[in-house]
Coordinates of N, CA, C and O in Angstrom, one line a residue:
X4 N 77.1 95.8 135.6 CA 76.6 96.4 134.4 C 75.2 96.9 134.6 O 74.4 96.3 135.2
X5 N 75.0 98.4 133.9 CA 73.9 98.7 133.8 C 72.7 97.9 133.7 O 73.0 96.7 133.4
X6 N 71.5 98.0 133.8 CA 70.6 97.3 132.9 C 70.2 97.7 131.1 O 69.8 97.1 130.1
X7 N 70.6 99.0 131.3 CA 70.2 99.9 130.1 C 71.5 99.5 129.3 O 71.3 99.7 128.0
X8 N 72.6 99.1 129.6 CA 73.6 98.5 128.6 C 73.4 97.2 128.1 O 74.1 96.9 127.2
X9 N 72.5 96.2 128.7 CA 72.1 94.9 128.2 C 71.4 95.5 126.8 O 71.4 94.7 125.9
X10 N 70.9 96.8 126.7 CA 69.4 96.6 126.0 C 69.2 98.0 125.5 O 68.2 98.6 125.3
X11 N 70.7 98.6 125.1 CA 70.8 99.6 124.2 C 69.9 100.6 124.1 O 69.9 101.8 124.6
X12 N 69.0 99.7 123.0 CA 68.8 100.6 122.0 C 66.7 100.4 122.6 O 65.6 101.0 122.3
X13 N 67.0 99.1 123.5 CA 65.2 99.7 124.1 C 65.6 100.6 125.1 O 64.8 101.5 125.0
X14 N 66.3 100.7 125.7 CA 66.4 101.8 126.7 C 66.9 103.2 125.9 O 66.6 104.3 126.4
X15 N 67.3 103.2 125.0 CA 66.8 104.8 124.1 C 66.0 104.7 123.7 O 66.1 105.7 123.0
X16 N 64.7 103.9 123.3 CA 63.5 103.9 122.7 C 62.6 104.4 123.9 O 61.6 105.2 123.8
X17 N 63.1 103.6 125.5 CA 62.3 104.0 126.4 C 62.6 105.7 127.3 O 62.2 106.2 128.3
X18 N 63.6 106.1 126.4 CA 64.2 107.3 126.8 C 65.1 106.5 128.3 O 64.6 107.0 129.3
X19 N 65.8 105.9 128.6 CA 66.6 105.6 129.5 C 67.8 105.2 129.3 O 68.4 104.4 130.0
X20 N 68.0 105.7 128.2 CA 69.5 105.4 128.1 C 70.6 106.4 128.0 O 70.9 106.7 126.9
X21 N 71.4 106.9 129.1 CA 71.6 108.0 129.5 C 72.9 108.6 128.6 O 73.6 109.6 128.9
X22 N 73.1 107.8 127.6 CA 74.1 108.5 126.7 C 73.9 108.9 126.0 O 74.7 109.8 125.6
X23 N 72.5 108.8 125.3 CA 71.9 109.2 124.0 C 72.3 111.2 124.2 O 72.6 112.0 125.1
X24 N 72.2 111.2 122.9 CA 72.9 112.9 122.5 C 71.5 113.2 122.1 O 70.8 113.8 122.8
X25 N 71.1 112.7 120.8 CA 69.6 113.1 120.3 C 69.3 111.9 119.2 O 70.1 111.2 118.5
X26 N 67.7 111.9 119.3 CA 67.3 111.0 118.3 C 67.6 112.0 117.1 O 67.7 113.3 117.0
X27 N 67.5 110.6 115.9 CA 68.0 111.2 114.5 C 67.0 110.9 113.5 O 65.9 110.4 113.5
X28 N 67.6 111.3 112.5 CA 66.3 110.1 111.6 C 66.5 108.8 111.7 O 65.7 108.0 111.7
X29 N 68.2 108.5 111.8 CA 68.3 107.3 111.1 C 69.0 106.0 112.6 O 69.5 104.9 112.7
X30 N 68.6 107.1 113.5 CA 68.5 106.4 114.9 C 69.0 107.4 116.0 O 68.8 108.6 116.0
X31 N 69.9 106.7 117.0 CA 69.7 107.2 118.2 C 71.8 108.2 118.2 O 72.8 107.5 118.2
X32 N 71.7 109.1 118.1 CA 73.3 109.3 118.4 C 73.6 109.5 119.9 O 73.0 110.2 120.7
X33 N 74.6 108.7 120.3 CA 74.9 108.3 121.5 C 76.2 108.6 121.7 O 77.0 108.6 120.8
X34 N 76.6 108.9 123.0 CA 78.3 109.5 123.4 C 78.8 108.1 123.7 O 78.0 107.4 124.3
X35 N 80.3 107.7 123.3 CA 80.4 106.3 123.7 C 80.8 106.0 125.4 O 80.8 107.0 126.2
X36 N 80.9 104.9 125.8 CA 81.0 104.6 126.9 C 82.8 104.6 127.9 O 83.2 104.6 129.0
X37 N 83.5 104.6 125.9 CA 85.1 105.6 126.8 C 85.3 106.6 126.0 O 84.7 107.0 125.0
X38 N 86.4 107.3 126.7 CA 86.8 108.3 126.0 C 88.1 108.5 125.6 O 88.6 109.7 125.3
X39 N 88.9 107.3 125.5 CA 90.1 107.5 125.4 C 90.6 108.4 124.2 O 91.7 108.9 124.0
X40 N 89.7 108.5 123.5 CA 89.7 109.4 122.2 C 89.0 110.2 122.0 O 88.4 110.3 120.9
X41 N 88.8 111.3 123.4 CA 87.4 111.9 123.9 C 86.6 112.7 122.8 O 87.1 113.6 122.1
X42 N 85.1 112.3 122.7 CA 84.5 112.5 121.8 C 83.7 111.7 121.0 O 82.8 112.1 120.3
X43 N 84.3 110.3 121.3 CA 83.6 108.9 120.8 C 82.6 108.7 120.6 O 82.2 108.3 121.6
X44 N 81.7 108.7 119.8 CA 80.3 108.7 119.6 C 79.7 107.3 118.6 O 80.3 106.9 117.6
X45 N 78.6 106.6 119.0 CA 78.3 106.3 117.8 C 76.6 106.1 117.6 O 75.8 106.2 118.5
X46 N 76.4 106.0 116.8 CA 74.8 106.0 116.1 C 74.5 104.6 116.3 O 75.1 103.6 116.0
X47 N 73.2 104.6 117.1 CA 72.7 103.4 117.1 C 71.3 102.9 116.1 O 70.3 103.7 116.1
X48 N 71.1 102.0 115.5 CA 69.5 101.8 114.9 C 68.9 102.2 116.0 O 69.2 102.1 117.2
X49 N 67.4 102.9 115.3 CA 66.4 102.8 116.2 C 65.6 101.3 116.3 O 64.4 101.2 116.8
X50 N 66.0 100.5 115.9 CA 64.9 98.7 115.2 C 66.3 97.8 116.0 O 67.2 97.9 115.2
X51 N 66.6 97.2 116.9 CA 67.1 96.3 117.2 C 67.2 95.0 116.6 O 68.0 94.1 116.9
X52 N 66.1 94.9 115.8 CA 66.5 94.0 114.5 C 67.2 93.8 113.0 O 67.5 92.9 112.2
X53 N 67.3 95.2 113.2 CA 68.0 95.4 112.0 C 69.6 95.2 112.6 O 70.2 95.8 113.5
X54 N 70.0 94.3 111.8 CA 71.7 93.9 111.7 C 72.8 94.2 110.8 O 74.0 94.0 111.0
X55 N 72.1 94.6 109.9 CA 73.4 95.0 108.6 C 72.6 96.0 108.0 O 71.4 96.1 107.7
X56 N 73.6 97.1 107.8 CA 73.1 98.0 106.8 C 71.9 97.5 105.5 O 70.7 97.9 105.4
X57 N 72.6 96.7 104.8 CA 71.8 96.1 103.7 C 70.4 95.5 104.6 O 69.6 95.0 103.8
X58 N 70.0 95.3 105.6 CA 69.0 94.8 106.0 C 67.7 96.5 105.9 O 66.5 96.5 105.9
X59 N 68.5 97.3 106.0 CA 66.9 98.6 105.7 C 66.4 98.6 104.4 O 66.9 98.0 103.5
X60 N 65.5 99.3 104.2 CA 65.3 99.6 102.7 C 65.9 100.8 102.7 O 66.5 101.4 103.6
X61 N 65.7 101.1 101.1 CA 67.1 102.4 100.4 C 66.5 103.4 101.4 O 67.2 103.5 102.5
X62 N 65.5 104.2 101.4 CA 65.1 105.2 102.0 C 65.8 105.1 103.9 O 66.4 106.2 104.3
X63 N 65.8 104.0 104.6 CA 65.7 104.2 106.0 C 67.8 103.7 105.6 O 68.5 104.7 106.0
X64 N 68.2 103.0 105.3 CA 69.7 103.0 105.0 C 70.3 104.4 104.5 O 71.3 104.8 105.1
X65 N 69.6 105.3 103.3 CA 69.7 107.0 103.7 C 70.0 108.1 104.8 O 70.8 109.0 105.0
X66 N 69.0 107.6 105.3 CA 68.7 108.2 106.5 C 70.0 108.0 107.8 O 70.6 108.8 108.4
X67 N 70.0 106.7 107.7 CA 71.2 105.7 108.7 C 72.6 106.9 108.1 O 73.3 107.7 108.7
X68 N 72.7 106.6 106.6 CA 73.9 107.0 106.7 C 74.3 108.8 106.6 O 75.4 109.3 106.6
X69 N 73.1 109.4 106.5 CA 72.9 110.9 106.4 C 73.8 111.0 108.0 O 74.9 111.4 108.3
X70 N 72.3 110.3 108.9 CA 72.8 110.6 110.1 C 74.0 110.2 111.0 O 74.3 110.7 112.2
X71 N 74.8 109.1 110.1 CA 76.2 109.1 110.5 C 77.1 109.9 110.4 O 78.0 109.9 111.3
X72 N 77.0 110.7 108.9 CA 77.7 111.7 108.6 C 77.8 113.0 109.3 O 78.7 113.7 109.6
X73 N 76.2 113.3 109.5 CA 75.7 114.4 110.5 C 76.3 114.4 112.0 O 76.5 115.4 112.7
X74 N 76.6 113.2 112.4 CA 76.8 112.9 114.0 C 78.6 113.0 113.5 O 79.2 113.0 114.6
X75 N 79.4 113.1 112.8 CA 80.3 112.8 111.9 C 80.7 114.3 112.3 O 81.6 114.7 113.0
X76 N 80.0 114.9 111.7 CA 80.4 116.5 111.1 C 79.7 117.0 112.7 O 79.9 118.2 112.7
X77 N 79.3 116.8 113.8 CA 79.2 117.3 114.8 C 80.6 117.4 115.9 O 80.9 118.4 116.6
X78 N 81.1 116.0 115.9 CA 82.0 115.5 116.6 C 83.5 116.3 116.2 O 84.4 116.8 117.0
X79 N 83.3 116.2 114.7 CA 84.8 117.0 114.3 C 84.8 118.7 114.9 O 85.7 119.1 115.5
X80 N 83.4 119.5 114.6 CA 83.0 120.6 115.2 C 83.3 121.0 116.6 O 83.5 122.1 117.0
X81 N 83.3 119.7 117.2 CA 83.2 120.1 118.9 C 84.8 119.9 119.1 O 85.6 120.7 119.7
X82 N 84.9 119.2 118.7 CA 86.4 118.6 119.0 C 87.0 119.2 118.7 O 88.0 119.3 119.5
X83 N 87.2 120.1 117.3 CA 87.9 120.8 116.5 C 88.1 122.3 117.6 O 89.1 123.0 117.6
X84 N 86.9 122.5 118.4 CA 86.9 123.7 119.2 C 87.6 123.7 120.2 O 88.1 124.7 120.4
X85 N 87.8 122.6 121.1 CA 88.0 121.9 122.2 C 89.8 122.0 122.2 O 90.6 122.9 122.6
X86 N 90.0 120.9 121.6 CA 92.0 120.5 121.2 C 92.3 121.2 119.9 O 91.6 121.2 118.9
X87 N 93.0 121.6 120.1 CA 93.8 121.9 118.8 C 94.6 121.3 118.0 O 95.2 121.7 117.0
X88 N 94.5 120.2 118.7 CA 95.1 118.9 117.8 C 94.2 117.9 117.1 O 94.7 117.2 116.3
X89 N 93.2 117.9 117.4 CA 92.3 117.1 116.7 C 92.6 117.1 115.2 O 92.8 118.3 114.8
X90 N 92.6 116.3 114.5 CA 92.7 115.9 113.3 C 91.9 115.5 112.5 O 92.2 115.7 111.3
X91 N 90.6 114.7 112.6 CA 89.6 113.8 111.6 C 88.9 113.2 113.0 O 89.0 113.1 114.2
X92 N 87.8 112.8 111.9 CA 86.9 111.6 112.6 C 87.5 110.6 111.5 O 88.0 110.9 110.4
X93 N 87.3 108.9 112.3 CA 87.3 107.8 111.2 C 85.6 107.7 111.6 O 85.1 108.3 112.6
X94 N 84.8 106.8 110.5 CA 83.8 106.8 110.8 C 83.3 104.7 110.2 O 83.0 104.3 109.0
X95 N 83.5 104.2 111.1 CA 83.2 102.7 111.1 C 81.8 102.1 111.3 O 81.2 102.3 112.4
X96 N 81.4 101.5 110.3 CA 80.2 100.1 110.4 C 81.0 98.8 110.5 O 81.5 98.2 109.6
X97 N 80.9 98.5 111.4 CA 81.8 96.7 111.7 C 81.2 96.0 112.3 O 81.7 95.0 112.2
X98 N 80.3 95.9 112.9 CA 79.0 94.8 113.1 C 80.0 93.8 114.0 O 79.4 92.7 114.1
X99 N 80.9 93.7 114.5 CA 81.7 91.9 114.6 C 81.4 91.7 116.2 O 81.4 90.5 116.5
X100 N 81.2 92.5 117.0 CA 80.9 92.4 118.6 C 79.2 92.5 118.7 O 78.5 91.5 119.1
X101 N 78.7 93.6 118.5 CA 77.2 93.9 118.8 C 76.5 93.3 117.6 O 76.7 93.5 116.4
X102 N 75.7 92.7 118.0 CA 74.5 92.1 117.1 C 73.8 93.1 116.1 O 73.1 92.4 115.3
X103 N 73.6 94.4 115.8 CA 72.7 95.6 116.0 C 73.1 96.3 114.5 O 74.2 95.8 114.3
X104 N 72.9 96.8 113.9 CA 73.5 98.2 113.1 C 73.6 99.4 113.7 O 72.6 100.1 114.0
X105 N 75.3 99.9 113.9 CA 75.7 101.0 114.7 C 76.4 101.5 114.2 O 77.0 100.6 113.6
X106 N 77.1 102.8 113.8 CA 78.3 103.3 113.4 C 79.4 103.9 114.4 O 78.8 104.7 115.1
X107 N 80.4 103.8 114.6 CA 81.7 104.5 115.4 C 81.9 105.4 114.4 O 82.1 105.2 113.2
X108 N 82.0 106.6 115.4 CA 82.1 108.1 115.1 C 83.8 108.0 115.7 O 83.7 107.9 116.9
X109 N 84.5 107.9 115.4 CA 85.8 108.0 115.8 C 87.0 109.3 115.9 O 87.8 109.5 114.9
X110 N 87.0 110.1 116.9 CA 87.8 111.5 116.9 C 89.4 110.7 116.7 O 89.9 109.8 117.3
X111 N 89.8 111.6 115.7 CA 91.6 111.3 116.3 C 92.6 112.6 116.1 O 92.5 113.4 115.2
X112 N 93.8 112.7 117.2 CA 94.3 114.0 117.5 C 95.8 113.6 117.1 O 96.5 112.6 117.2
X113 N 96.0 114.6 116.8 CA 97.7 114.8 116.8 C 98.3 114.1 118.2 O 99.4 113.6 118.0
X114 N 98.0 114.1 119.3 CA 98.7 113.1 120.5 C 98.7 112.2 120.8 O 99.1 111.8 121.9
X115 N 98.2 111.3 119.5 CA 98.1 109.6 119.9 C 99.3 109.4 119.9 O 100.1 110.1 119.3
X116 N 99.6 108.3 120.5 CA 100.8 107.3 120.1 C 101.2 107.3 118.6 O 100.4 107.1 117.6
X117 N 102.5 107.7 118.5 CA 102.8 107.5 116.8 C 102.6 106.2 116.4 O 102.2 105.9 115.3
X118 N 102.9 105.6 117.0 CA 102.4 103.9 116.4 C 101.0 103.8 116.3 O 100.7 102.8 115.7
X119 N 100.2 104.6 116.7 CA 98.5 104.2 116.6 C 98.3 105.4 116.2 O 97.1 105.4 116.4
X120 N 98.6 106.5 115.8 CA 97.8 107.4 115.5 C 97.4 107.7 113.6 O 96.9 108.7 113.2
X121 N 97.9 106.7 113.1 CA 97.4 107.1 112.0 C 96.6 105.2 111.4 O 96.2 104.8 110.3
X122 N 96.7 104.6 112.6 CA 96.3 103.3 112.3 C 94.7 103.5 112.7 O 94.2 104.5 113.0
X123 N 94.0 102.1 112.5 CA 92.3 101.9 113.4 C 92.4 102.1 114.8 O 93.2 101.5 115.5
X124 N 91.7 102.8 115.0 CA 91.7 102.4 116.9 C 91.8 101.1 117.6 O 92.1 100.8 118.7
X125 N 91.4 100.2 116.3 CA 90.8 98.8 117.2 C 92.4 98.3 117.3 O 92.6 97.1 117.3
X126 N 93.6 99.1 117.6 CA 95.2 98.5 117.2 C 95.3 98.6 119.1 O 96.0 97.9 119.8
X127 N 94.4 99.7 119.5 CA 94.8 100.3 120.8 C 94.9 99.1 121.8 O 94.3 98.2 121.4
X128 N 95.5 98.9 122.7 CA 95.2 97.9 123.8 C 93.9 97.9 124.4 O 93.2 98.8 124.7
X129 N 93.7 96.4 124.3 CA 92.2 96.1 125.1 C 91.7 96.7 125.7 O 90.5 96.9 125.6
X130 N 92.8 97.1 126.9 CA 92.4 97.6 128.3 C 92.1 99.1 127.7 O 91.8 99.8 128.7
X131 N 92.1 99.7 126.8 CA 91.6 101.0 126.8 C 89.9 100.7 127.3 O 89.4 101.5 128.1
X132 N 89.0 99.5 126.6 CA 87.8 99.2 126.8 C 87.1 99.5 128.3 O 86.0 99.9 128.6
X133 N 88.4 99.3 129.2 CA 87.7 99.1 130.3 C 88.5 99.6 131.3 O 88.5 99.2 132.5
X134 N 89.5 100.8 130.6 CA 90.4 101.4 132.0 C 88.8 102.5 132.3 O 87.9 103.0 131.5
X135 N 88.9 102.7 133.9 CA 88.2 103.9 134.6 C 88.6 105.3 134.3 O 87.9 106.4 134.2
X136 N 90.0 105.1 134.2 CA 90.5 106.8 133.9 C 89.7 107.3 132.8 O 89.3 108.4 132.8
X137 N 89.5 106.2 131.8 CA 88.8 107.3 130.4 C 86.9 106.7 130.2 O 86.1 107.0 129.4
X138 N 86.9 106.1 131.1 CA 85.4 106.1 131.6 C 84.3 107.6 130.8 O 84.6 108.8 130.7
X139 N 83.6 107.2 130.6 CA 82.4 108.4 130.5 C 82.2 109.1 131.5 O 81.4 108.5 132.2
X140 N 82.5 109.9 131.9 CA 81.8 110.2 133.0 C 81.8 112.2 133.4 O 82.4 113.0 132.6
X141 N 81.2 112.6 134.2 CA 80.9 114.2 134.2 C 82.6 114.8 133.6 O 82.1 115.8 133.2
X142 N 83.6 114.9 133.4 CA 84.7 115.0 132.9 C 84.4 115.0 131.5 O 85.2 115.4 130.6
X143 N 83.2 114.7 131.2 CA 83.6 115.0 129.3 C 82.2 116.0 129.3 O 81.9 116.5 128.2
X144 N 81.5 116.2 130.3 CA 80.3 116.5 130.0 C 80.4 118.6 128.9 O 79.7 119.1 128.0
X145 N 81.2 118.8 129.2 CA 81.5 120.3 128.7 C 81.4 119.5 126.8 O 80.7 120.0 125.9
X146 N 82.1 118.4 126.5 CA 82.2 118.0 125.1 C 81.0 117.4 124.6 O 80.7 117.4 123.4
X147 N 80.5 116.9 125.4 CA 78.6 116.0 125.2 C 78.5 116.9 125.1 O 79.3 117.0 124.1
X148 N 78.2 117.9 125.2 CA 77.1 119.1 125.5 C 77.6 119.7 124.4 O 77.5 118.7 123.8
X149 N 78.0 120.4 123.6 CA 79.4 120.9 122.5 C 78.5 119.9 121.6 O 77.4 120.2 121.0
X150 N 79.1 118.7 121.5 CA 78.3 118.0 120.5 C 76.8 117.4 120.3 O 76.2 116.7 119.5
X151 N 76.6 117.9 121.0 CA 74.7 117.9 121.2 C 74.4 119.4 120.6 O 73.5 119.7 119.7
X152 N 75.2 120.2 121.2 CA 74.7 121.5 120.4 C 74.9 121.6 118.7 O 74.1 121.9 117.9
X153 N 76.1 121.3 118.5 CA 76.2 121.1 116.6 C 75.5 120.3 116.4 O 74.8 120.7 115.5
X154 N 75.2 119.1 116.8 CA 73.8 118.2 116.3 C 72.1 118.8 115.6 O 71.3 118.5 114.7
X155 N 72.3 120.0 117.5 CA 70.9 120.4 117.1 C 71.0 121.5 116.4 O 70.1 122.3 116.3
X156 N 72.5 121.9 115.5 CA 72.5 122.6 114.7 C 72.2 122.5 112.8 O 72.0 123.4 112.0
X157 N 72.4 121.5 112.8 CA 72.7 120.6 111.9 C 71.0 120.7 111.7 O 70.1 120.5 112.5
X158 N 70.8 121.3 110.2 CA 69.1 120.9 109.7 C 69.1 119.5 109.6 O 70.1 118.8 109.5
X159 N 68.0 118.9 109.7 CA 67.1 117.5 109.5 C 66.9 117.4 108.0 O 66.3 116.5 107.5

């Protein structure tokens, strides 16, 4: 494991976290680490101590959820360009693995499995987490890039 995956959201604070898409207001949007549903994205806090939505005040929980929607309405844009199957984002706060306040930007396409494609992702097999085939890696970079650009399209 990286070191910058121990430590998230200081390594996008220290700019070394090499997923980051762009800072937001309401924190860091990040490409996820698979892609089995290429396009994965999710929003990280910028405060590593904040753990539940309800832990911001109204103003910075605004902002959180502005820029979920924003990173939200990027992903459908790129993706939507990309496959022609793409169908929706789901967009998840579940807190039950990472300690942190983060959101899943979740793409889903007309070619999932019919048994999972209209269910949560979290139905997928484990091993989606940690097969290499759907790894991050320069193979998605044409779709990072796509969703970094609707990002920085998106007014503030």
């Amino acid at each position: 494991m990286d070191d910058w995956r121990a430590d998230r959201i200081g390594a996008a604070l220290r700019g070394e976290n090499p997923t980051v898409l762009r800072r937001m207001p309401g924190g860091f949007a990040v490409v996820g680490d698979v892609q089995w549903l290429p396009g994965y994205c999710v929003l990280l806090t910028d405060d590593p101590q904040v753990q539940r939505l309800s832990d911001l005040p109204r103003g910075r929980r605004l902002e959180f959820l502005d820029s979920m929607a924003r990173l939200g309405k990027a992903v459908e844009r790129a993706c939507g360009d990309i496959d022609p199957e793409f169908r929706r984002v789901n967009l998840e706060i579940l807190g039950n693995t990472d300690p942190y306040l983060h959101a899943h930007v979740w793409p889903r396409y007309g070619w999932e499995p019919p048994e999972l494609v209209r269910k949560p992702v979290w139905l997928y097999p484990p091993g989606h987490w940690s097969d290499s085939a759907t790894a991050l890696g320069p193979q998605h970079d044409v779709l990072r890039a796509a969703i970094a650009t609707h990002l920085a399209e998106e007014p503030v």
